[in-house]
PDB file of C-alpha atoms and ligand atoms in Angstrom:
ATOM      1  CA  MET H 911     -39.562  -2.221  23.451  1.00 43.00           C
ATOM      2  CA  GLY H 912     -37.177   0.055  21.309  1.00 50.00           C
ATOM      3  CA  THR H 913     -38.359   3.312  19.709  1.00 69.00           C
ATOM      4  CA  ALA H 914     -41.895   3.712  19.299  1.00 80.00           C
ATOM      5  CA  ALA H 915     -43.401   3.392  15.812  1.00 91.00           C
ATOM      6  CA  ALA H 916     -44.211   6.704  14.071  1.00 95.00           C
ATOM      7  CA  ILE H 917     -47.685   5.476  13.406  1.00 97.00           C
ATOM      8  CA  SER H 918     -49.482   2.199  14.579  1.00 97.00           C
ATOM      9  CA  ALA H 919     -52.843   0.719  15.364  1.00 97.00           C
ATOM     10  CA  GLN H 920     -53.981  -1.658  18.057  1.00 97.00           C
ATOM     11  CA  GLY H 921     -57.101  -3.684  17.160  1.00 97.00           C
ATOM     12  CA  LEU H 922     -58.224  -0.914  14.761  1.00 98.00           C
ATOM     13  CA  SER H 923     -61.444  -1.942  13.090  1.00 98.00           C
ATOM     14  CA  TYR H 924     -64.091   0.079  11.194  1.00 98.00           C
ATOM     15  CA  LYS H 925     -67.578  -0.572  11.100  1.00 97.00           C
ATOM     16  CA  VAL H 926     -70.728   0.918   9.257  1.00 96.00           C
ATOM     17  CA  GLY H 927     -74.029  -0.327  10.538  1.00 94.00           C
ATOM     18  CA  ARG H 928     -73.234  -3.657  10.632  1.00 93.00           C
ATOM     19  CA  THR H 929     -70.887  -3.785   7.560  1.00 96.00           C
ATOM     20  CA  VAL H 930     -67.368  -4.335   8.700  1.00 97.00           C
ATOM     21  CA  LEU H 931     -65.260  -2.444   6.401  1.00 98.00           C
ATOM     22  CA  LEU H 932     -62.035  -3.235   8.345  1.00 98.00           C
ATOM     23  CA  GLN H 933     -61.457  -6.300  10.671  1.00 98.00           C
ATOM     24  CA  PRO H 934     -59.750  -5.665  13.761  1.00 98.00           C
ATOM     25  CA  LEU H 935     -55.994  -5.150  12.807  1.00 97.00           C
ATOM     26  CA  ASN H 936     -52.785  -4.341  14.517  1.00 97.00           C
ATOM     27  CA  LEU H 937     -49.699  -2.760  12.526  1.00 97.00           C
ATOM     28  CA  SER H 938     -46.812  -0.531  12.977  1.00 97.00           C
ATOM     29  CA  PHE H 939     -44.653   1.569  10.748  1.00 98.00           C
ATOM     30  CA  LEU H 940     -41.387   3.110  11.511  1.00 97.00           C
ATOM     31  CA  ALA H 941     -39.917   6.389  10.876  1.00 96.00           C
ATOM     32  CA  GLY H 942     -38.582   6.653   7.366  1.00 96.00           C
ATOM     33  CA  GLU H 943     -40.422   3.644   6.110  1.00 97.00           C
ATOM     34  CA  PHE H 944     -42.108   3.689   2.776  1.00 97.00           C
ATOM     35  CA  VAL H 945     -45.274   1.654   2.991  1.00 97.00           C
ATOM     36  CA  GLY H 946     -47.661   0.444   0.292  1.00 97.00           C
ATOM     37  CA  VAL H 947     -51.210  -0.576   1.134  1.00 97.00           C
ATOM     38  CA  LEU H 948     -52.371  -2.883  -1.787  1.00 95.00           C
ATOM     39  CA  GLY H 949     -55.452  -4.828  -2.522  1.00 92.00           C
ATOM     40  CA  PRO H 950     -58.241  -4.759  -5.187  1.00 90.00           C
ATOM     41  CA  SER H 951     -60.692  -2.001  -5.280  1.00 90.00           C
ATOM     42  CA  GLY H 952     -63.293  -1.828  -2.313  1.00 93.00           C
ATOM     43  CA  CYS H 953     -61.008  -3.899   0.075  1.00 95.00           C
ATOM     44  CA  GLY H 954     -60.581  -1.061   2.535  1.00 97.00           C
ATOM     45  CA  LYS H 955     -57.568   0.748   1.736  1.00 97.00           C
ATOM     46  CA  SER H 956     -58.816   4.310   1.854  1.00 97.00           C
ATOM     47  CA  THR H 957     -60.667   3.343   5.090  1.00 98.00           C
ATOM     48  CA  LEU H 958     -57.412   2.006   6.732  1.00 98.00           C
ATOM     49  CA  LEU H 959     -55.543   5.145   5.439  1.00 98.00           C
ATOM     50  CA  ARG H 960     -58.201   7.704   6.578  1.00 97.00           C
ATOM     51  CA  CYS H 961     -58.292   5.864  10.243  1.00 97.00           C
ATOM     52  CA  LEU H 962     -54.437   5.904  10.485  1.00 97.00           C
ATOM     53  CA  ALA H 963     -54.345   9.597   9.625  1.00 96.00           C
ATOM     54  CA  GLY H 964     -56.896  10.604  12.149  1.00 94.00           C
ATOM     55  CA  LEU H 965     -59.532  11.677   9.560  1.00 94.00           C
ATOM     56  CA  GLN H 966     -62.101   9.187  10.782  1.00 94.00           C
ATOM     57  CA  ALA H 967     -62.386   7.631  14.264  1.00 95.00           C
ATOM     58  CA  PRO H 968     -62.132   3.777  14.068  1.00 97.00           C
ATOM     59  CA  SER H 969     -65.089   1.739  15.555  1.00 97.00           C
ATOM     60  CA  SER H 970     -62.777  -0.145  18.019  1.00 97.00           C
ATOM     61  CA  GLY H 971     -58.982  -0.067  18.733  1.00 97.00           C
ATOM     62  CA  GLN H 972     -56.647   2.940  18.354  1.00 96.00           C
ATOM     63  CA  VAL H 973     -54.009   4.395  16.328  1.00 97.00           C
ATOM     64  CA  SER H 974     -50.794   6.013  18.169  1.00 96.00           C
ATOM     65  CA  PHE H 975     -48.457   8.294  16.677  1.00 96.00           C
ATOM     66  CA  ASN H 976     -44.717   8.189  17.990  1.00 93.00           C
ATOM     67  CA  GLY H 977     -46.328   5.638  20.922  1.00 93.00           C
ATOM     68  CA  ARG H 978     -49.005   8.203  21.807  1.00 94.00           C
ATOM     69  CA  PRO H 979     -52.578   7.575  21.242  1.00 94.00           C
ATOM     70  CA  PHE H 980     -54.505  10.251  19.106  1.00 93.00           C
ATOM     71  CA  PRO H 981     -56.900  11.322  21.857  1.00 91.00           C
ATOM     72  CA  ASP H 982     -53.580  12.286  23.777  1.00 94.00           C
ATOM     73  CA  LEU H 983     -52.221  14.401  21.041  1.00 93.00           C
ATOM     74  CA  SER H 984     -52.960  18.300  20.637  1.00 93.00           C
ATOM     75  CA  THR H 985     -55.008  19.235  17.681  1.00 89.00           C
ATOM     76  CA  GLU H 986     -51.702  21.058  16.410  1.00 87.00           C
ATOM     77  CA  GLU H 987     -49.910  17.401  16.535  1.00 88.00           C
ATOM     78  CA  ARG H 988     -52.661  15.890  14.927  1.00 88.00           C
ATOM     79  CA  ARG H 989     -52.793  18.439  12.053  1.00 86.00           C
ATOM     80  CA  ARG H 990     -49.099  17.708  11.414  1.00 88.00           C
ATOM     81  CA  LEU H 991     -50.034  14.317   9.641  1.00 94.00           C
ATOM     82  CA  GLY H 992     -50.290  14.969   6.127  1.00 95.00           C
ATOM     83  CA  PHE H 993     -53.097  13.302   3.737  1.00 96.00           C
ATOM     84  CA  VAL H 994     -53.414  13.798  -0.112  1.00 95.00           C
ATOM     85  CA  PRO H 995     -56.752  12.215  -1.136  1.00 93.00           C
ATOM     86  CA  GLN H 996     -57.149  10.630  -4.558  1.00 90.00           C
ATOM     87  CA  ASP H 997     -58.930  13.621  -6.113  1.00 84.00           C
ATOM     88  CA  ASP H 998     -57.082  16.687  -6.520  1.00 73.00           C
ATOM     89  CA  VAL H 999     -57.403  19.395  -3.978  1.00 73.00           C
ATOM     90  CA  VAL H1000     -55.562  22.349  -5.488  1.00 76.00           C
ATOM     91  CA  HIS H1001     -57.472  25.025  -7.229  1.00 74.00           C
ATOM     92  CA  GLY H1002     -56.908  24.880 -10.967  1.00 78.00           C
ATOM     93  CA  SER H1003     -56.390  28.662 -11.713  1.00 87.00           C
ATOM     94  CA  LEU H1004     -53.357  29.002  -8.990  1.00 89.00           C
ATOM     95  CA  LYS H1005     -49.951  29.000 -10.266  1.00 94.00           C
ATOM     96  CA  VAL H1006     -47.861  26.163  -8.798  1.00 95.00           C
ATOM     97  CA  GLU H1007     -45.654  28.645  -6.825  1.00 95.00           C
ATOM     98  CA  ARG H1008     -48.573  30.578  -5.575  1.00 94.00           C
ATOM     99  CA  ALA H1009     -50.485  27.534  -4.290  1.00 94.00           C
ATOM    100  CA  LEU H1010     -47.455  26.722  -1.985  1.00 95.00           C
ATOM    101  CA  ASN H1011     -46.772  30.096  -1.148  1.00 96.00           C
ATOM    102  CA  TYR H1012     -50.414  30.655  -0.028  1.00 94.00           C
ATOM    103  CA  THR H1013     -50.362  27.071   2.000  1.00 94.00           C
ATOM    104  CA  GLY H1014     -47.256  28.069   3.613  1.00 96.00           C
ATOM    105  CA  ARG H1015     -48.442  31.652   4.768  1.00 96.00           C
ATOM    106  CA  LEU H1016     -51.630  29.620   6.042  1.00 93.00           C
ATOM    107  CA  LEU H1017     -49.167  27.500   8.016  1.00 92.00           C
ATOM    108  CA  GLY H1018     -47.446  30.581   9.493  1.00 94.00           C
ATOM    109  CA  LEU H1019     -44.469  30.673   7.292  1.00 95.00           C
ATOM    110  CA  LYS H1020     -42.949  33.876   5.994  1.00 95.00           C
ATOM    111  CA  GLY H1021     -39.712  35.801   4.421  1.00 96.00           C
ATOM    112  CA  THR H1022     -37.007  33.600   3.625  1.00 96.00           C
ATOM    113  CA  GLU H1023     -38.183  30.667   5.659  1.00 95.00           C
ATOM    114  CA  LEU H1024     -41.300  30.586   3.369  1.00 97.00           C
ATOM    115  CA  THR H1025     -39.252  30.856  -0.042  1.00 96.00           C
ATOM    116  CA  ASN H1026     -36.923  28.515   0.969  1.00 95.00           C
ATOM    117  CA  ARG H1027     -39.535  25.943   2.030  1.00 95.00           C
ATOM    118  CA  VAL H1028     -41.222  26.487  -1.457  1.00 96.00           C
ATOM    119  CA  ASP H1029     -38.065  25.926  -3.194  1.00 95.00           C
ATOM    120  CA  GLN H1030     -37.234  22.869  -1.146  1.00 93.00           C
ATOM    121  CA  VAL H1031     -40.541  21.427  -1.730  1.00 94.00           C
ATOM    122  CA  ILE H1032     -40.324  22.366  -5.536  1.00 94.00           C
ATOM    123  CA  GLY H1033     -37.194  20.493  -5.895  1.00 91.00           C
ATOM    124  CA  LEU H1034     -38.313  17.602  -4.082  1.00 89.00           C
ATOM    125  CA  LEU H1035     -41.148  16.792  -6.450  1.00 90.00           C
ATOM    126  CA  GLU H1036     -39.505  17.774  -9.594  1.00 89.00           C
ATOM    127  CA  LEU H1037     -41.553  20.789 -10.377  1.00 92.00           C
ATOM    128  CA  GLY H1038     -38.944  23.184 -11.153  1.00 93.00           C
ATOM    129  CA  GLU H1039     -39.987  23.578 -14.681  1.00 93.00           C
ATOM    130  CA  ARG H1040     -43.634  24.105 -13.883  1.00 94.00           C
ATOM    131  CA  ARG H1041     -43.432  26.506 -11.036  1.00 93.00           C
ATOM    132  CA  THR H1042     -45.130  29.432 -12.686  1.00 94.00           C
ATOM    133  CA  LEU H1043     -47.716  27.172 -14.684  1.00 94.00           C
ATOM    134  CA  ARG H1044     -51.430  27.100 -13.645  1.00 94.00           C
ATOM    135  CA  THR H1045     -52.223  23.767 -12.000  1.00 91.00           C
ATOM    136  CA  ASP H1046     -55.071  22.973 -14.488  1.00 90.00           C
ATOM    137  CA  ARG H1047     -52.453  23.265 -17.429  1.00 90.00           C
ATOM    138  CA  LEU H1048     -50.349  20.460 -16.006  1.00 91.00           C
ATOM    139  CA  SER H1049     -50.483  16.592 -16.667  1.00 87.00           C
ATOM    140  CA  GLY H1050     -52.479  14.469 -14.103  1.00 85.00           C
ATOM    141  CA  GLY H1051     -49.217  13.297 -12.610  1.00 85.00           C
ATOM    142  CA  GLN H1052     -47.884  16.731 -12.318  1.00 88.00           C
ATOM    143  CA  ARG H1053     -51.013  17.913 -10.620  1.00 90.00           C
ATOM    144  CA  LYS H1054     -50.626  14.888  -8.208  1.00 89.00           C
ATOM    145  CA  ARG H1055     -47.083  16.258  -7.639  1.00 91.00           C
ATOM    146  CA  VAL H1056     -48.549  19.725  -6.749  1.00 93.00           C
ATOM    147  CA  SER H1057     -51.139  18.159  -4.396  1.00 93.00           C
ATOM    148  CA  ILE H1058     -48.143  16.283  -2.611  1.00 93.00           C
ATOM    149  CA  ALA H1059     -46.208  19.420  -2.688  1.00 94.00           C
ATOM    150  CA  VAL H1060     -49.000  21.438  -0.801  1.00 94.00           C
ATOM    151  CA  GLU H1061     -48.913  18.675   2.025  1.00 94.00           C
ATOM    152  CA  LEU H1062     -45.261  18.769   2.160  1.00 94.00           C
ATOM    153  CA  MET H1063     -45.311  22.596   2.916  1.00 95.00           C
ATOM    154  CA  GLY H1064     -46.135  21.351   6.698  1.00 93.00           C
ATOM    155  CA  ASP H1065     -43.061  19.187   6.785  1.00 93.00           C
ATOM    156  CA  PRO H1066     -45.373  16.363   7.902  1.00 95.00           C
ATOM    157  CA  PRO H1067     -43.477  13.613   9.950  1.00 96.00           C
ATOM    158  CA  VAL H1068     -46.009  10.918   8.388  1.00 97.00           C
ATOM    159  CA  LEU H1069     -47.624  11.367   4.892  1.00 97.00           C
ATOM    160  CA  PHE H1070     -50.515   9.446   3.592  1.00 97.00           C
ATOM    161  CA  LEU H1071     -51.100   9.294  -0.076  1.00 96.00           C
ATOM    162  CA  ASP H1072     -54.364   7.668  -1.198  1.00 96.00           C
ATOM    163  CA  GLU H1073     -53.890   6.033  -4.831  1.00 93.00           C
ATOM    164  CA  PRO H1074     -51.352   8.524  -6.107  1.00 91.00           C
ATOM    165  CA  THR H1075     -50.616   6.688  -9.263  1.00 87.00           C
ATOM    166  CA  ALA H1076     -54.536   6.299 -10.433  1.00 82.00           C
ATOM    167  CA  GLY H1077     -54.410   7.552 -13.672  1.00 75.00           C
ATOM    168  CA  LEU H1078     -50.633   7.753 -14.087  1.00 77.00           C
ATOM    169  CA  ASP H1079     -48.952   6.631 -17.087  1.00 77.00           C
ATOM    170  CA  PRO H1080     -47.362   3.255 -16.342  1.00 77.00           C
ATOM    171  CA  ALA H1081     -44.220   4.640 -17.710  1.00 77.00           C
ATOM    172  CA  LEU H1082     -44.038   7.182 -15.135  1.00 80.00           C
ATOM    173  CA  GLU H1083     -44.861   5.145 -12.254  1.00 84.00           C
ATOM    174  CA  ASP H1084     -41.359   3.928 -11.435  1.00 84.00           C
ATOM    175  CA  SER H1085     -40.138   7.661 -11.635  1.00 84.00           C
ATOM    176  CA  PHE H1086     -42.964   8.758  -9.315  1.00 87.00           C
ATOM    177  CA  MET H1087     -42.253   5.754  -6.900  1.00 89.00           C
ATOM    178  CA  LEU H1088     -38.409   7.085  -6.735  1.00 87.00           C
ATOM    179  CA  SER H1089     -39.577  10.405  -5.845  1.00 87.00           C
ATOM    180  CA  CYS H1090     -41.597   9.218  -3.088  1.00 91.00           C
ATOM    181  CA  ARG H1091     -38.987   6.986  -1.865  1.00 91.00           C
ATOM    182  CA  GLY H1092     -36.850  10.370  -1.604  1.00 91.00           C
ATOM    183  CA  LEU H1093     -39.545  11.961   0.345  1.00 92.00           C
ATOM    184  CA  CYS H1094     -38.691   9.419   3.494  1.00 95.00           C
ATOM    185  CA  GLN H1095     -35.036  10.750   3.699  1.00 90.00           C
ATOM    186  CA  GLY H1096     -34.782  12.388   7.138  1.00 90.00           C
ATOM    187  CA  GLY H1097     -37.223   9.746   8.657  1.00 95.00           C
ATOM    188  CA  ARG H1098     -40.549  10.978   7.291  1.00 96.00           C
ATOM    189  CA  THR H1099     -42.937   7.762   7.150  1.00 97.00           C
ATOM    190  CA  LEU H1100     -44.760   7.430   3.578  1.00 97.00           C
ATOM    191  CA  VAL H1101     -47.667   5.549   3.541  1.00 98.00           C
ATOM    192  CA  MET H1102     -49.249   4.941   0.047  1.00 96.00           C
ATOM    193  CA  SER H1103     -52.490   3.017  -0.959  1.00 96.00           C
ATOM    194  CA  THR H1104     -52.409   1.502  -4.636  1.00 90.00           C
ATOM    195  CA  HIS H1105     -53.998  -0.975  -6.676  1.00 77.00           C
ATOM    196  CA  VAL H1106     -51.332  -1.339  -9.035  1.00 75.00           C
ATOM    197  CA  MET H1107     -48.685  -4.085  -8.212  1.00 73.00           C
ATOM    198  CA  GLN H1108     -45.979  -2.574 -10.472  1.00 76.00           C
ATOM    199  CA  SER H1109     -43.003  -0.742  -8.701  1.00 82.00           C
ATOM    200  CA  VAL H1110     -43.602  -2.267  -5.268  1.00 88.00           C
ATOM    201  CA  GLU H1111     -39.979  -3.048  -5.158  1.00 87.00           C
ATOM    202  CA  SER H1112     -39.084   0.248  -3.983  1.00 90.00           C
ATOM    203  CA  LEU H1113     -41.357  -0.258  -1.253  1.00 95.00           C
ATOM    204  CA  ASP H1114     -40.029  -1.323   2.494  1.00 96.00           C
ATOM    205  CA  LEU H1115     -43.172  -2.870   3.461  1.00 97.00           C
ATOM    206  CA  VAL H1116     -46.569  -3.900   1.748  1.00 96.00           C
ATOM    207  CA  VAL H1117     -49.753  -4.270   3.530  1.00 97.00           C
ATOM    208  CA  VAL H1118     -52.500  -6.480   1.415  1.00 96.00           C
ATOM    209  CA  LEU H1119     -56.129  -6.149   2.437  1.00 96.00           C
ATOM    210  CA  GLN H1120     -58.783  -8.473   1.404  1.00 96.00           C
ATOM    211  CA  LYS H1121     -62.444  -7.407   1.792  1.00 96.00           C
ATOM    212  CA  GLY H1122     -61.247  -5.598   5.018  1.00 97.00           C
ATOM    213  CA  HIS H1123     -59.066  -8.499   6.388  1.00 98.00           C
ATOM    214  CA  LEU H1124     -55.236  -8.008   6.778  1.00 98.00           C
ATOM    215  CA  ILE H1125     -53.665 -10.895   4.760  1.00 97.00           C
ATOM    216  CA  TYR H1126     -50.075  -9.759   4.454  1.00 97.00           C
ATOM    217  CA  LEU H1127     -47.760  -7.294   6.054  1.00 98.00           C
ATOM    218  CA  GLY H1128     -44.042  -7.694   5.407  1.00 97.00           C
ATOM    219  CA  PRO H1129     -41.325  -6.927   2.780  1.00 96.00           C
ATOM    220  CA  PRO H1130     -42.600  -6.597  -1.061  1.00 94.00           C
ATOM    221  CA  GLY H1131     -39.800  -9.331  -2.043  1.00 93.00           C
ATOM    222  CA  GLN H1132     -41.292 -11.938   0.099  1.00 95.00           C
ATOM    223  CA  ALA H1133     -45.092 -11.454  -1.114  1.00 94.00           C
ATOM    224  CA  ALA H1134     -45.231 -13.383  -4.300  1.00 93.00           C
ATOM    225  CA  ALA H1135     -43.783 -16.463  -2.671  1.00 94.00           C
ATOM    226  CA  TYR H1136     -46.125 -16.100   0.235  1.00 95.00           C
ATOM    227  CA  PHE H1137     -48.938 -16.094  -2.221  1.00 94.00           C
ATOM    228  CA  GLY H1138     -47.764 -18.606  -4.489  1.00 93.00           C
ATOM    229  CA  VAL H1139     -47.507 -16.740  -7.439  1.00 92.00           C
ATOM    230  CA  PRO H1140     -44.601 -15.900  -9.898  1.00 91.00           C
ATOM    231  CA  THR H1141     -44.914 -12.066  -9.621  1.00 88.00           C
ATOM    232  CA  LEU H1142     -47.072  -9.765  -7.410  1.00 86.00           C
ATOM    233  CA  MET H1143     -49.032  -8.944 -10.393  1.00 84.00           C
ATOM    234  CA  GLN H1144     -50.715 -12.310 -10.170  1.00 88.00           C
ATOM    235  CA  ILE H1145     -51.854 -11.943  -6.755  1.00 88.00           C
ATOM    236  CA  TYR H1146     -55.260 -10.913  -7.684  1.00 85.00           C
ATOM    237  CA  LYS H1147     -55.963 -14.351  -9.197  1.00 84.00           C
ATOM    238  CA  SER H1148     -54.623 -16.065  -6.529  1.00 86.00           C
ATOM    239  CA  LEU H1149     -57.091 -13.707  -4.097  1.00 88.00           C
ATOM    240  CA  ALA H1150     -60.287 -14.523  -6.134  1.00 87.00           C
ATOM    241  CA  GLN H1151     -59.801 -18.178  -4.956  1.00 87.00           C
ATOM    242  CA  GLN H1152     -59.017 -17.585  -1.375  1.00 90.00           C
ATOM    243  CA  ASP H1153     -61.418 -17.186   1.556  1.00 96.00           C
ATOM    244  CA  PRO H1154     -60.347 -13.749   3.095  1.00 97.00           C
ATOM    245  CA  LEU H1155     -60.919 -15.006   6.712  1.00 97.00           C
ATOM    246  CA  GLN H1156     -58.592 -17.945   5.986  1.00 97.00           C
ATOM    247  CA  GLY H1157     -56.310 -15.524   4.481  1.00 96.00           C
ATOM    248  CA  MET H1158     -56.332 -13.303   7.697  1.00 97.00           C
ATOM    249  CA  GLN H1159     -55.866 -16.791   9.882  1.00 98.00           C
ATOM    250  CA  ARG H1160     -52.860 -17.814   7.732  1.00 97.00           C
ATOM    251  CA  PHE H1161     -51.026 -14.534   7.908  1.00 98.00           C
ATOM    252  CA  ALA H1162     -51.813 -14.410  11.737  1.00 97.00           C
ATOM    253  CA  ALA H1163     -50.019 -17.622  12.035  1.00 98.00           C
ATOM    254  CA  SER H1164     -47.106 -16.678   9.644  1.00 98.00           C
ATOM    255  CA  PRO H1165     -43.624 -15.847  10.567  1.00 97.00           C
ATOM    256  CA  LEU H1166     -43.964 -12.686   8.667  1.00 97.00           C
ATOM    257  CA  HIS H1167     -46.693 -11.868  11.360  1.00 97.00           C
ATOM    258  CA  ALA H1168     -44.394 -12.680  14.230  1.00 97.00           C
ATOM    259  CA  ALA H1169     -41.540 -10.202  12.946  1.00 97.00           C
ATOM    260  CA  TYR H1170     -43.689  -7.595  11.235  1.00 97.00           C
ATOM    261  CA  VAL H1171     -46.642  -7.242  13.450  1.00 97.00           C
ATOM    262  CA  ALA H1172     -46.260  -9.158  16.843  1.00 95.00           C
ATOM    263  CA  GLY H1173     -42.463  -8.263  16.991  1.00 93.00           C
ATOM    264  CA  ARG H1174     -43.147  -4.562  16.567  1.00 93.00           C
ATOM    265  CA  ALA H1175     -45.863  -4.248  18.906  1.00 85.00           C
ATOM    266  CA  SER H1176     -44.384  -2.829  22.225  1.00 61.00           C
TER     267      SER H1176
HETATM  268  N1  LIG S 785     -69.594   5.000   4.433  1.00 85.50           N
HETATM  269  C1  LIG S 785     -69.669   3.720   4.030  1.00 85.50           C
HETATM  270  N2  LIG S 785     -70.815   3.318   4.280  1.00 85.50           N
HETATM  271  C2  LIG S 785     -70.815   1.843   3.642  1.00 85.50           C
HETATM  272  N3  LIG S 785     -69.817   1.291   2.761  1.00 85.50           N
HETATM  273  C3  LIG S 785     -68.910   2.250   2.616  1.00 85.50           C
HETATM  274  C4  LIG S 785     -68.654   3.387   3.125  1.00 85.50           C
HETATM  275  N4  LIG S 785     -67.293   3.892   2.955  1.00 85.50           N
HETATM  276  C5  LIG S 785     -66.817   2.879   2.074  1.00 85.50           C
HETATM  277  N5  LIG S 785     -67.843   1.732   2.086  1.00 85.50           N
HETATM  278  C6  LIG S 785     -67.329   0.427   1.250  1.00 85.50           C
HETATM  279  O1  LIG S 785     -66.403  -0.137   1.948  1.00 85.50           O
HETATM  280  C7  LIG S 785     -65.270  -0.798   1.060  1.00 85.50           C
HETATM  281  C8  LIG S 785     -64.074  -0.349   1.314  1.00 85.50           C
HETATM  282  O2  LIG S 785     -64.044   1.011   0.943  1.00 85.50           O
HETATM  283  P1  LIG S 785     -62.737   1.854   0.575  1.00 85.50           P
HETATM  284  O3  LIG S 785     -61.951   1.823   1.989  1.00 85.50           O
HETATM  285  O4  LIG S 785     -62.964   2.935   0.006  1.00 85.50           O
HETATM  286  O5  LIG S 785     -61.710   0.865  -0.296  1.00 85.50           O
HETATM  287  P2  LIG S 785     -60.799   0.968  -1.451  1.00 85.50           P
HETATM  288  O6  LIG S 785     -60.010   2.247  -1.064  1.00 85.50           O
HETATM  289  O7  LIG S 785     -59.758  -0.154  -1.103  1.00 85.50           O
HETATM  290  O8  LIG S 785     -61.361   0.931  -2.678  1.00 85.50           O
HETATM  291  C9  LIG S 785     -66.065  -0.626  -0.141  1.00 85.50           C
HETATM  292  O9  LIG S 785     -66.777  -1.959  -0.301  1.00 85.50           O
HETATM  293  C10 LIG S 785     -67.004   0.457   0.166  1.00 85.50           C
HETATM  294  O10 LIG S 785     -67.999   0.412  -0.996  1.00 85.50           O
HETATM  295 MG1  LIG S 786     -59.665   3.860  -2.129  1.00 85.50          MG
END
């Protein structure tokens, strides 16, 4: 059925001992989609991202990249998936440009290919005016852009960002989301976790987790109505009164599930 999803999960669950951090779930994200994984702190966002990125093995089920299950992929192919953790990864004393050059060389780039990639990535993340500064001289938001830039040096077909807007000035959030949207051009899939509900309109799809249960996957514009709140910002209040198991069952029976989960499974 159609083209394979860029990244998909079938029956993916994650447990630690007897604690279930993620209930079995199915999902598929297509090439070029900008996806937000939303939900209160502790609901399983990072766990889901790490499983989808191949950084931790699920307790059950599997993850596929372009329709091929992870165990069938070469180390090289798996390494191409990008992941930016919540905490900064770039060494503070390095200048932006040097950090990117260094990463590029580790990836085997050299000569004009390397300088072109550095320029391209700096342009994509609007770091032009910061390129010769040490990363520890940058603001939190700029440092986050550098972390993302480092991952983009490998031109990942799928890029995961774990809470990239945490600690970001709300006024900068919209422009940050727009930059991220730009990263999807050319077919890159971007999957971002966030507990902030602002700026969700720039996303193609939102996933909402509640205590490890998938309770919504669909367009951001339909989510508020689905949860019966005026705007998505109020969703947490509505969730506080909802049993996660019932939320999961309600979603599994909804037309959104038929369209965006079952309808995408091949
Ligand atoms: N290794 C672990 N062992 C036990 N519990 C864990 C482990 N890792 C995470 N958790 C718990 O699982 C839940 C989900 O964690 P996480 O995926 O980090 O949530 P989020 O990113 O949405 O804040 C949290 O309640 C967290 O405390
Ligand atoms: Mg997290």
